[in-house]
PDB file of C-alpha atoms and ligand atoms in Angstrom:
ATOM      1  CA  MET A1319      46.782 -70.919   0.740  1.00  0.00           C
ATOM      2  CA  ARG A1320      49.879 -68.731   0.712  1.00  0.00           C
ATOM      3  CA  ARG A1321      52.815 -68.595   3.111  1.00  0.00           C
ATOM      4  CA  LEU A1322      53.434 -65.040   4.311  1.00  0.00           C
ATOM      5  CA  TRP A1323      56.230 -63.654   6.448  1.00  0.00           C
ATOM      6  CA  ILE A1324      55.328 -60.305   7.983  1.00  0.00           C
ATOM      7  CA  VAL A1325      58.236 -58.427   9.568  1.00  0.00           C
ATOM      8  CA  GLY A1326      57.078 -55.633  11.878  1.00  0.00           C
ATOM      9  CA  ALA A1327      53.964 -57.549  12.869  1.00  0.00           C
ATOM     10  CA  SER A1328      53.565 -56.771  16.569  1.00  0.00           C
ATOM     11  CA  SER A1329      51.534 -53.568  16.359  1.00  0.00           C
ATOM     12  CA  GLY A1330      49.734 -51.090  14.094  1.00  0.00           C
ATOM     13  CA  ILE A1331      49.492 -51.932  10.394  1.00  0.00           C
ATOM     14  CA  GLY A1332      51.593 -55.122  10.637  1.00  0.00           C
ATOM     15  CA  LEU A1333      49.419 -56.608  13.367  1.00  0.00           C
ATOM     16  CA  GLU A1334      46.277 -55.877  11.330  1.00  0.00           C
ATOM     17  CA  LEU A1335      47.918 -57.496   8.319  1.00  0.00           C
ATOM     18  CA  VAL A1336      48.439 -60.673  10.331  1.00  0.00           C
ATOM     19  CA  LYS A1337      44.716 -60.706  11.216  1.00  0.00           C
ATOM     20  CA  VAL A1338      43.632 -60.105   7.608  1.00  0.00           C
ATOM     21  CA  ALA A1339      45.945 -62.803   6.214  1.00  0.00           C
ATOM     22  CA  LEU A1340      44.796 -65.369   8.797  1.00  0.00           C
ATOM     23  CA  ALA A1341      41.161 -64.557   8.065  1.00  0.00           C
ATOM     24  CA  TYR A1342      41.817 -65.330   4.367  1.00  0.00           C
ATOM     25  CA  GLY A1343      43.351 -68.696   5.307  1.00  0.00           C
ATOM     26  CA  ASP A1344      47.041 -67.896   4.739  1.00  0.00           C
ATOM     27  CA  SER A1345      49.859 -69.358   6.796  1.00  0.00           C
ATOM     28  CA  VAL A1346      51.690 -66.539   8.527  1.00  0.00           C
ATOM     29  CA  VAL A1347      55.007 -66.052  10.270  1.00  0.00           C
ATOM     30  CA  ALA A1348      54.748 -62.884  12.364  1.00  0.00           C
ATOM     31  CA  SER A1349      58.024 -61.246  13.352  1.00  0.00           C
ATOM     32  CA  ALA A1350      59.155 -58.237  15.356  1.00  0.00           C
ATOM     33  CA  ARG A1351      61.524 -57.646  18.240  1.00  0.00           C
ATOM     34  CA  GLU A1352      58.639 -58.375  20.615  1.00  0.00           C
ATOM     35  CA  ALA A1353      56.597 -60.845  18.549  1.00  0.00           C
ATOM     36  CA  THR A1354      56.663 -63.675  21.091  1.00  0.00           C
ATOM     37  CA  ARG A1355      55.757 -61.276  23.930  1.00  0.00           C
ATOM     38  CA  CYS A1356      52.902 -59.552  22.093  1.00  0.00           C
ATOM     39  CA  GLU A1357      49.643 -60.545  23.822  1.00  0.00           C
ATOM     40  CA  VAL A1358      47.509 -60.125  20.680  1.00  0.00           C
ATOM     41  CA  LEU A1359      49.847 -62.301  18.606  1.00  0.00           C
ATOM     42  CA  LYS A1360      49.946 -64.921  21.374  1.00  0.00           C
ATOM     43  CA  GLY A1361      46.124 -64.968  21.393  1.00  0.00           C
ATOM     44  CA  LEU A1362      46.032 -65.318  17.613  1.00  0.00           C
ATOM     45  CA  SER A1363      48.487 -68.209  17.663  1.00  0.00           C
ATOM     46  CA  ILE A1364      46.124 -70.049  20.044  1.00  0.00           C
ATOM     47  CA  ALA A1365      43.176 -69.318  17.731  1.00  0.00           C
ATOM     48  CA  TYR A1366      45.151 -70.348  14.601  1.00  0.00           C
ATOM     49  CA  PRO A1367      47.515 -73.073  15.888  1.00  0.00           C
ATOM     50  CA  HIS A1368      48.331 -74.474  12.433  1.00  0.00           C
ATOM     51  CA  HIS A1369      48.567 -71.173  10.574  1.00  0.00           C
ATOM     52  CA  LEU A1370      50.515 -68.759  12.764  1.00  0.00           C
ATOM     53  CA  ARG A1371      54.099 -68.876  14.013  1.00  0.00           C
ATOM     54  CA  LEU A1372      55.870 -66.148  15.993  1.00  0.00           C
ATOM     55  CA  ILE A1373      59.557 -65.433  15.522  1.00  0.00           C
ATOM     56  CA  ASP A1374      61.432 -62.569  17.186  1.00  0.00           C
ATOM     57  CA  ILE A1375      63.771 -60.613  14.963  1.00  0.00           C
ATOM     58  CA  ASP A1376      65.745 -57.419  15.266  1.00  0.00           C
ATOM     59  CA  VAL A1377      66.375 -56.287  11.707  1.00  0.00           C
ATOM     60  CA  ARG A1378      69.372 -54.189  12.769  1.00  0.00           C
ATOM     61  CA  TYR A1379      71.644 -57.216  13.056  1.00  0.00           C
ATOM     62  CA  ASP A1380      73.047 -59.157  10.075  1.00  0.00           C
ATOM     63  CA  GLU A1381      73.592 -62.433  11.894  1.00  0.00           C
ATOM     64  CA  GLU A1382      70.121 -62.348  13.489  1.00  0.00           C
ATOM     65  CA  VAL A1383      68.439 -61.738  10.138  1.00  0.00           C
ATOM     66  CA  LYS A1384      70.427 -64.590   8.595  1.00  0.00           C
ATOM     67  CA  LEU A1385      69.439 -67.023  11.362  1.00  0.00           C
ATOM     68  CA  CYS A1386      65.781 -65.941  11.242  1.00  0.00           C
ATOM     69  CA  VAL A1387      65.564 -66.468   7.486  1.00  0.00           C
ATOM     70  CA  GLU A1388      66.858 -69.996   8.015  1.00  0.00           C
ATOM     71  CA  LYS A1389      64.360 -70.632  10.832  1.00  0.00           C
ATOM     72  CA  VAL A1390      61.384 -69.109   9.013  1.00  0.00           C
ATOM     73  CA  TRP A1391      62.137 -71.018   5.832  1.00  0.00           C
ATOM     74  CA  GLY A1392      61.827 -74.283   7.742  1.00  0.00           C
ATOM     75  CA  LEU A1393      58.457 -73.516   9.350  1.00  0.00           C
ATOM     76  CA  PHE A1394      56.192 -73.885   6.297  1.00  0.00           C
ATOM     77  CA  GLU A1395      58.810 -75.293   3.888  1.00  0.00           C
ATOM     78  CA  GLY A1396      59.412 -71.963   2.189  1.00  0.00           C
ATOM     79  CA  ILE A1397      57.763 -68.550   1.936  1.00  0.00           C
ATOM     80  CA  ASP A1398      55.661 -67.152  -0.896  1.00  0.00           C
ATOM     81  CA  ILE A1399      55.578 -63.503   0.184  1.00  0.00           C
ATOM     82  CA  CYS A1400      57.736 -61.518   2.591  1.00  0.00           C
ATOM     83  CA  LEU A1401      56.282 -58.220   3.724  1.00  0.00           C
ATOM     84  CA  TYR A1402      58.784 -55.806   5.245  1.00  0.00           C
ATOM     85  CA  ASN A1403      56.784 -53.483   7.479  1.00  0.00           C
ATOM     86  CA  ALA A1404      59.267 -52.624  10.268  1.00  0.00           C
ATOM     87  CA  GLY A1405      59.682 -48.906  10.807  1.00  0.00           C
ATOM     88  CA  VAL A1406      60.373 -46.282  13.464  1.00  0.00           C
ATOM     89  CA  TYR A1407      59.848 -42.539  13.544  1.00  0.00           C
ATOM     90  CA  GLU A1408      61.412 -39.782  15.623  1.00  0.00           C
ATOM     91  CA  LYS A1409      60.395 -36.259  14.829  1.00  0.00           C
ATOM     92  CA  MET A1410      63.280 -33.832  15.430  1.00  0.00           C
ATOM     93  CA  SER A1411      63.884 -30.121  15.092  1.00  0.00           C
ATOM     94  CA  ILE A1412      67.481 -28.845  14.773  1.00  0.00           C
ATOM     95  CA  GLU A1413      67.637 -28.400  18.570  1.00  0.00           C
ATOM     96  CA  GLN A1414      66.584 -32.050  19.048  1.00  0.00           C
ATOM     97  CA  TRP A1415      68.934 -33.666  16.523  1.00  0.00           C
ATOM     98  CA  ASP A1416      70.240 -36.912  17.942  1.00  0.00           C
ATOM     99  CA  MET A1417      72.655 -39.144  16.036  1.00  0.00           C
ATOM    100  CA  ALA A1418      71.297 -42.299  17.714  1.00  0.00           C
ATOM    101  CA  HIS A1419      67.816 -41.543  16.329  1.00  0.00           C
ATOM    102  CA  PHE A1420      69.189 -40.946  12.821  1.00  0.00           C
ATOM    103  CA  GLU A1421      71.103 -44.230  12.952  1.00  0.00           C
ATOM    104  CA  GLN A1422      68.126 -46.149  14.306  1.00  0.00           C
ATOM    105  CA  MET A1423      65.805 -44.883  11.561  1.00  0.00           C
ATOM    106  CA  ASN A1424      68.416 -45.629   8.926  1.00  0.00           C
ATOM    107  CA  GLN A1425      68.944 -49.164  10.251  1.00  0.00           C
ATOM    108  CA  ILE A1426      65.266 -50.061  10.591  1.00  0.00           C
ATOM    109  CA  ASN A1427      63.529 -48.068   7.844  1.00  0.00           C
ATOM    110  CA  TYR A1428      66.134 -48.872   5.194  1.00  0.00           C
ATOM    111  CA  MET A1429      69.028 -51.218   6.005  1.00  0.00           C
ATOM    112  CA  GLY A1430      66.777 -53.847   7.598  1.00  0.00           C
ATOM    113  CA  ALA A1431      64.942 -54.275   4.293  1.00  0.00           C
ATOM    114  CA  VAL A1432      68.245 -54.555   2.427  1.00  0.00           C
ATOM    115  CA  ARG A1433      69.495 -57.140   4.944  1.00  0.00           C
ATOM    116  CA  LEU A1434      66.368 -59.220   4.562  1.00  0.00           C
ATOM    117  CA  LEU A1435      66.282 -59.056   0.778  1.00  0.00           C
ATOM    118  CA  LEU A1436      69.942 -60.079   0.604  1.00  0.00           C
ATOM    119  CA  GLN A1437      69.259 -63.172   2.689  1.00  0.00           C
ATOM    120  CA  LEU A1438      65.955 -64.039   1.018  1.00  0.00           C
ATOM    121  CA  THR A1439      66.933 -63.646  -2.623  1.00  0.00           C
ATOM    122  CA  PRO A1440      69.083 -66.826  -2.830  1.00  0.00           C
ATOM    123  CA  ARG A1441      66.149 -68.779  -1.328  1.00  0.00           C
ATOM    124  CA  PHE A1442      63.686 -67.227  -3.776  1.00  0.00           C
ATOM    125  CA  LEU A1443      66.084 -68.031  -6.629  1.00  0.00           C
ATOM    126  CA  GLU A1444      66.313 -71.620  -5.452  1.00  0.00           C
ATOM    127  CA  GLN A1445      62.515 -72.049  -5.397  1.00  0.00           C
ATOM    128  CA  LYS A1446      62.374 -70.175  -8.742  1.00  0.00           C
ATOM    129  CA  ARG A1447      59.872 -67.582  -7.537  1.00  0.00           C
ATOM    130  CA  GLY A1448      59.415 -65.046  -4.802  1.00  0.00           C
ATOM    131  CA  HIS A1449      57.600 -61.893  -3.775  1.00  0.00           C
ATOM    132  CA  PHE A1450      59.022 -59.140  -1.565  1.00  0.00           C
ATOM    133  CA  VAL A1451      56.880 -56.184  -0.469  1.00  0.00           C
ATOM    134  CA  VAL A1452      58.144 -53.198   1.499  1.00  0.00           C
ATOM    135  CA  ASN A1453      56.128 -50.622   3.361  1.00  0.00           C
ATOM    136  CA  GLY A1454      57.659 -47.290   2.335  1.00  0.00           C
ATOM    137  CA  SER A1455      55.855 -43.990   2.837  1.00  0.00           C
ATOM    138  CA  ILE A1456      54.719 -40.981   0.875  1.00  0.00           C
ATOM    139  CA  ALA A1457      57.293 -39.197   3.045  1.00  0.00           C
ATOM    140  CA  SER A1458      59.818 -40.638   0.572  1.00  0.00           C
ATOM    141  CA  TYR A1459      58.579 -38.247  -2.160  1.00  0.00           C
ATOM    142  CA  PHE A1460      59.786 -35.008  -0.548  1.00  0.00           C
ATOM    143  CA  GLY A1461      61.699 -34.183   2.647  1.00  0.00           C
ATOM    144  CA  LEU A1462      59.381 -32.344   5.000  1.00  0.00           C
ATOM    145  CA  PRO A1463      60.368 -30.249   8.048  1.00  0.00           C
ATOM    146  CA  TYR A1464      61.355 -32.155  11.225  1.00  0.00           C
ATOM    147  CA  ALA A1465      60.913 -35.543   9.513  1.00  0.00           C
ATOM    148  CA  GLY A1466      64.124 -35.932   7.473  1.00  0.00           C
ATOM    149  CA  GLY A1467      65.550 -38.632   9.761  1.00  0.00           C
ATOM    150  CA  TYR A1468      62.497 -40.757   8.913  1.00  0.00           C
ATOM    151  CA  SER A1469      61.908 -39.841   5.292  1.00  0.00           C
ATOM    152  CA  ALA A1470      65.509 -39.957   4.013  1.00  0.00           C
ATOM    153  CA  PRO A1471      65.842 -43.739   4.680  1.00  0.00           C
ATOM    154  CA  LYS A1472      62.373 -44.221   3.140  1.00  0.00           C
ATOM    155  CA  SER A1473      63.587 -42.385   0.012  1.00  0.00           C
ATOM    156  CA  ALA A1474      66.644 -44.638  -0.032  1.00  0.00           C
ATOM    157  CA  LEU A1475      64.334 -47.641   0.213  1.00  0.00           C
ATOM    158  CA  LEU A1476      62.300 -46.453  -2.786  1.00  0.00           C
ATOM    159  CA  ASN A1477      65.449 -45.826  -4.823  1.00  0.00           C
ATOM    160  CA  PHE A1478      66.858 -49.238  -3.839  1.00  0.00           C
ATOM    161  CA  CYS A1479      63.637 -50.983  -4.891  1.00  0.00           C
ATOM    162  CA  GLU A1480      63.588 -49.158  -8.252  1.00  0.00           C
ATOM    163  CA  SER A1481      67.135 -50.281  -8.825  1.00  0.00           C
ATOM    164  CA  MET A1482      66.577 -53.925  -7.797  1.00  0.00           C
ATOM    165  CA  HIS A1483      63.274 -54.387  -9.633  1.00  0.00           C
ATOM    166  CA  PRO A1484      64.527 -55.184 -13.176  1.00  0.00           C
ATOM    167  CA  GLU A1485      66.985 -57.896 -12.130  1.00  0.00           C
ATOM    168  CA  LEU A1486      64.574 -59.475  -9.684  1.00  0.00           C
ATOM    169  CA  ARG A1487      61.776 -59.438 -12.256  1.00  0.00           C
ATOM    170  CA  GLU A1488      64.022 -61.345 -14.675  1.00  0.00           C
ATOM    171  CA  ALA A1489      64.458 -63.952 -11.936  1.00  0.00           C
ATOM    172  CA  ASN A1490      60.675 -64.299 -11.378  1.00  0.00           C
ATOM    173  CA  ILE A1491      60.860 -62.407  -8.078  1.00  0.00           C
ATOM    174  CA  TYR A1492      58.211 -59.707  -7.645  1.00  0.00           C
ATOM    175  CA  LEU A1493      59.107 -56.536  -5.783  1.00  0.00           C
ATOM    176  CA  GLN A1494      56.496 -54.031  -4.625  1.00  0.00           C
ATOM    177  CA  ILE A1495      56.611 -50.865  -2.564  1.00  0.00           C
ATOM    178  CA  VAL A1496      53.621 -49.455  -0.727  1.00  0.00           C
ATOM    179  CA  ASN A1497      53.691 -45.679  -0.263  1.00  0.00           C
ATOM    180  CA  HIS A1498      50.711 -44.660   1.807  1.00  0.00           C
ATOM    181  CA  GLY A1499      49.735 -41.646   3.864  1.00  0.00           C
ATOM    182  CA  PHE A1500      49.026 -41.146   7.566  1.00  0.00           C
ATOM    183  CA  VAL A1501      47.674 -44.050   9.606  1.00  0.00           C
ATOM    184  CA  GLN A1502      46.568 -43.845  13.230  1.00  0.00           C
ATOM    185  CA  THR A1503      49.157 -45.985  15.070  1.00  0.00           C
ATOM    186  CA  ARG A1504      51.637 -45.531  17.926  1.00  0.00           C
ATOM    187  CA  LEU A1505      54.076 -44.239  15.293  1.00  0.00           C
ATOM    188  CA  THR A1506      51.952 -41.215  14.371  1.00  0.00           C
ATOM    189  CA  ALA A1507      50.777 -40.674  17.963  1.00  0.00           C
ATOM    190  CA  LYS A1508      53.944 -38.516  18.176  1.00  0.00           C
ATOM    191  CA  ASN A1509      52.499 -36.016  15.688  1.00  0.00           C
ATOM    192  CA  ASP A1510      50.966 -32.902  17.176  1.00  0.00           C
ATOM    193  CA  PHE A1511      49.346 -31.666  13.945  1.00  0.00           C
ATOM    194  CA  VAL A1512      46.147 -32.619  12.169  1.00  0.00           C
ATOM    195  CA  MET A1513      47.009 -35.446   9.803  1.00  0.00           C
ATOM    196  CA  PRO A1514      45.074 -35.094   6.536  1.00  0.00           C
ATOM    197  CA  GLN A1515      43.196 -38.118   5.170  1.00  0.00           C
ATOM    198  CA  LEU A1516      44.096 -40.162   8.262  1.00  0.00           C
ATOM    199  CA  LEU A1517      43.515 -43.902   7.772  1.00  0.00           C
ATOM    200  CA  GLN A1518      42.869 -46.652  10.298  1.00  0.00           C
ATOM    201  CA  PRO A1519      45.337 -49.575  10.535  1.00  0.00           C
ATOM    202  CA  HIS A1520      42.766 -52.227   9.509  1.00  0.00           C
ATOM    203  CA  GLN A1521      41.775 -50.238   6.359  1.00  0.00           C
ATOM    204  CA  THR A1522      45.436 -49.863   5.447  1.00  0.00           C
ATOM    205  CA  ALA A1523      46.164 -53.534   6.073  1.00  0.00           C
ATOM    206  CA  GLN A1524      43.274 -54.565   3.818  1.00  0.00           C
ATOM    207  CA  LYS A1525      44.536 -52.308   1.001  1.00  0.00           C
ATOM    208  CA  ILE A1526      48.058 -53.705   1.318  1.00  0.00           C
ATOM    209  CA  TYR A1527      46.730 -57.258   1.427  1.00  0.00           C
ATOM    210  CA  ASP A1528      44.636 -56.657  -1.724  1.00  0.00           C
ATOM    211  CA  ALA A1529      47.725 -55.328  -3.510  1.00  0.00           C
ATOM    212  CA  LEU A1530      49.519 -58.642  -2.979  1.00  0.00           C
ATOM    213  CA  ALA A1531      47.222 -60.135  -5.612  1.00  0.00           C
ATOM    214  CA  LYS A1532      48.637 -57.691  -8.195  1.00  0.00           C
ATOM    215  CA  PRO A1533      52.362 -58.351  -7.851  1.00  0.00           C
ATOM    216  CA  THR A1534      53.300 -56.683 -11.149  1.00  0.00           C
ATOM    217  CA  LYS A1535      52.125 -53.313  -9.811  1.00  0.00           C
ATOM    218  CA  PHE A1536      55.424 -51.904  -8.538  1.00  0.00           C
ATOM    219  CA  GLU A1537      54.090 -48.998  -6.506  1.00  0.00           C
ATOM    220  CA  VAL A1538      50.894 -49.154  -4.500  1.00  0.00           C
ATOM    221  CA  ARG A1539      49.901 -45.724  -3.236  1.00  0.00           C
ATOM    222  CA  PHE A1540      47.013 -44.237  -1.337  1.00  0.00           C
ATOM    223  CA  PRO A1541      45.078 -42.169  -0.377  1.00  0.00           C
ATOM    224  CA  PHE A1542      44.579 -40.597  -3.779  1.00  0.00           C
ATOM    225  CA  LEU A1543      44.623 -36.876  -2.991  1.00  0.00           C
ATOM    226  CA  LEU A1544      47.529 -36.819  -0.550  1.00  0.00           C
ATOM    227  CA  THR A1545      49.785 -38.977  -2.713  1.00  0.00           C
ATOM    228  CA  ARG A1546      49.079 -36.803  -5.775  1.00  0.00           C
ATOM    229  CA  LEU A1547      49.721 -33.592  -3.825  1.00  0.00           C
ATOM    230  CA  LEU A1548      53.098 -34.820  -2.620  1.00  0.00           C
ATOM    231  CA  SER A1549      54.018 -36.042  -6.102  1.00  0.00           C
ATOM    232  CA  LEU A1550      53.194 -32.573  -7.359  1.00  0.00           C
ATOM    233  CA  LEU A1551      55.437 -31.003  -4.708  1.00  0.00           C
ATOM    234  CA  ARG A1552      58.279 -33.190  -6.047  1.00  0.00           C
ATOM    235  CA  MET A1553      57.684 -31.898  -9.580  1.00  0.00           C
ATOM    236  CA  LEU A1554      57.664 -28.197  -8.695  1.00  0.00           C
ATOM    237  CA  PRO A1555      60.843 -26.080  -8.940  1.00  0.00           C
ATOM    238  CA  TYR A1556      62.649 -25.973  -5.559  1.00  0.00           C
ATOM    239  CA  SER A1557      62.112 -22.214  -5.352  1.00  0.00           C
ATOM    240  CA  LEU A1558      58.406 -22.975  -5.001  1.00  0.00           C
ATOM    241  CA  SER A1559      58.362 -26.351  -3.219  1.00  0.00           C
ATOM    242  CA  LEU A1560      60.777 -25.238  -0.482  1.00  0.00           C
ATOM    243  CA  ARG A1561      58.780 -22.047   0.065  1.00  0.00           C
ATOM    244  CA  LEU A1562      55.682 -24.215   0.523  1.00  0.00           C
ATOM    245  CA  SER A1563      57.409 -26.650   2.922  1.00  0.00           C
ATOM    246  CA  ARG A1564      58.827 -23.696   4.913  1.00  0.00           C
ATOM    247  CA  SER A1565      55.288 -22.494   5.444  1.00  0.00           C
ATOM    248  CA  ALA A1566      54.631 -25.819   7.222  1.00  0.00           C
ATOM    249  CA  LEU A1567      57.168 -24.995  10.002  1.00  0.00           C
TER     250      LEU A1567
HETATM  251  N1  NAP B 962      51.560 -44.840  10.597  1.00  0.00           N
HETATM  252  C1  NAP B 962      51.740 -44.131   9.488  1.00  0.00           C
HETATM  253  O1  NAP B 962      51.149 -43.041   9.311  1.00  0.00           O
HETATM  254  C2  NAP B 962      52.629 -44.623   8.387  1.00  0.00           C
HETATM  255  C3  NAP B 962      52.640 -43.933   7.166  1.00  0.00           C
HETATM  256  C4  NAP B 962      53.444 -44.388   6.130  1.00  0.00           C
HETATM  257  C5  NAP B 962      54.227 -45.514   6.324  1.00  0.00           C
HETATM  258  N2  NAP B 962      54.220 -46.159   7.530  1.00  0.00           N
HETATM  259  C6  NAP B 962      55.077 -47.322   7.685  1.00  0.00           C
HETATM  260  O2  NAP B 962      54.286 -48.444   8.055  1.00  0.00           O
HETATM  261  C7  NAP B 962      55.086 -49.363   8.810  1.00  0.00           C
HETATM  262  C8  NAP B 962      54.325 -49.762  10.069  1.00  0.00           C
HETATM  263  O3  NAP B 962      54.137 -48.603  10.859  1.00  0.00           O
HETATM  264  P1  NAP B 962      53.038 -48.463  12.006  1.00  0.00           P
HETATM  265  O4  NAP B 962      52.492 -47.102  11.879  1.00  0.00           O
HETATM  266  O5  NAP B 962      52.131 -49.621  12.002  1.00  0.00           O
HETATM  267  O6  NAP B 962      53.995 -48.447  13.316  1.00  0.00           O
HETATM  268  P2  NAP B 962      54.085 -49.373  14.604  1.00  0.00           P
HETATM  269  O7  NAP B 962      52.746 -49.667  15.141  1.00  0.00           O
HETATM  270  O8  NAP B 962      55.072 -48.695  15.491  1.00  0.00           O
HETATM  271  O9  NAP B 962      54.705 -50.741  14.030  1.00  0.00           O
HETATM  272  C9  NAP B 962      56.059 -50.862  13.687  1.00  0.00           C
HETATM  273  C10 NAP B 962      56.445 -52.320  13.685  1.00  0.00           C
HETATM  274  O10 NAP B 962      57.859 -52.397  13.388  1.00  0.00           O
HETATM  275  C11 NAP B 962      58.476 -53.267  14.327  1.00  0.00           C
HETATM  276  N3  NAP B 962      59.881 -52.937  14.511  1.00  0.00           N
HETATM  277  C12 NAP B 962      60.419 -51.755  14.918  1.00  0.00           C
HETATM  278  N4  NAP B 962      61.745 -51.861  15.017  1.00  0.00           N
HETATM  279  C13 NAP B 962      62.074 -53.133  14.655  1.00  0.00           C
HETATM  280  C14 NAP B 962      63.286 -53.843  14.571  1.00  0.00           C
HETATM  281  N5  NAP B 962      64.457 -53.283  14.884  1.00  0.00           N
HETATM  282  N6  NAP B 962      63.262 -55.122  14.153  1.00  0.00           N
HETATM  283  C15 NAP B 962      62.075 -55.724  13.852  1.00  0.00           C
HETATM  284  N7  NAP B 962      60.875 -55.085  13.912  1.00  0.00           N
HETATM  285  C16 NAP B 962      60.886 -53.814  14.328  1.00  0.00           C
HETATM  286  C17 NAP B 962      57.671 -53.044  15.617  1.00  0.00           C
HETATM  287  O11 NAP B 962      57.769 -54.115  16.530  1.00  0.00           O
HETATM  288  P3  NAP B 962      58.751 -54.179  17.796  1.00  0.00           P
HETATM  289  O12 NAP B 962      58.780 -52.823  18.407  1.00  0.00           O
HETATM  290  O13 NAP B 962      58.170 -55.264  18.634  1.00  0.00           O
HETATM  291  O14 NAP B 962      60.066 -54.598  17.244  1.00  0.00           O
HETATM  292  C18 NAP B 962      56.247 -52.989  15.046  1.00  0.00           C
HETATM  293  O15 NAP B 962      55.755 -54.292  14.876  1.00  0.00           O
HETATM  294  C19 NAP B 962      56.417 -48.655   9.076  1.00  0.00           C
HETATM  295  O16 NAP B 962      57.369 -49.075   8.135  1.00  0.00           O
HETATM  296  C20 NAP B 962      56.086 -47.192   8.836  1.00  0.00           C
HETATM  297  O17 NAP B 962      57.209 -46.442   8.457  1.00  0.00           O
HETATM  298  C21 NAP B 962      53.433 -45.751   8.565  1.00  0.00           C
END
């Protein structure tokens, strides 16, 4: 039995992850801004009274994150794995640019993970082991039209994880990033284009859950074709890659 803390657990992939982890017998703390008001989570906490706890958190605020870490640590006497899954997405063309949206995506898709890792690391060091997993995105590989406000913080998250990995590994703290493609959730409901290789939230949650058993694998990425295509775009000269992305306008 492991103790998991899932942040961004009230809908979509995070909610499915809670279900998968409970089904495997893990103890789970499910967090989001609306965790304690989420009907599905409330139902699950009745079905799993000894294994599920709900804690509200808004990852945009330092003090709140600090207090939540303290609270969560006390629930099951520590945490084995923290999964940072919180994320928001606003698609914007130049005419729609809105500073509040940029700031929100930066705070939640990137800074929230930094905030949490900063608070968790001393606890992991104290218990002499830890495991932190972030849900990134294949959008972090290359900035695509209208999605820069979302993908730039995801790229920062990837870069941050690369940079933190060696030191954390020395301290017996595993760090993993999951970069997956499109999943049918409320987040992608905003997209008005056909999303290639679209996955369902429960499939995605199962893949992420399986990856937790291989903590030394730094990057977990799927689906195969889409992730390889975007990696290829990154490797091309800009004269070519930007011409290709312009054709997606
Ligand atoms: N769907 C995709 O195609 C796709 C692709 C690649 C990566 N991802 C990533 O996968 C993760 C989950 O996305 P999803 O598609 O499942 O979206 P979702 O259904 O909208 O879930 C997002 C979760 O983040 C939580 N959240 C948002 N703002 C928060 C905040 N300030 N503090 C704490 N929690 C917050 C939400 O809960 P509350 O609103 O209750 O706070 C919700 O539980 C995100 O990081 C997303 O970037 C998604």
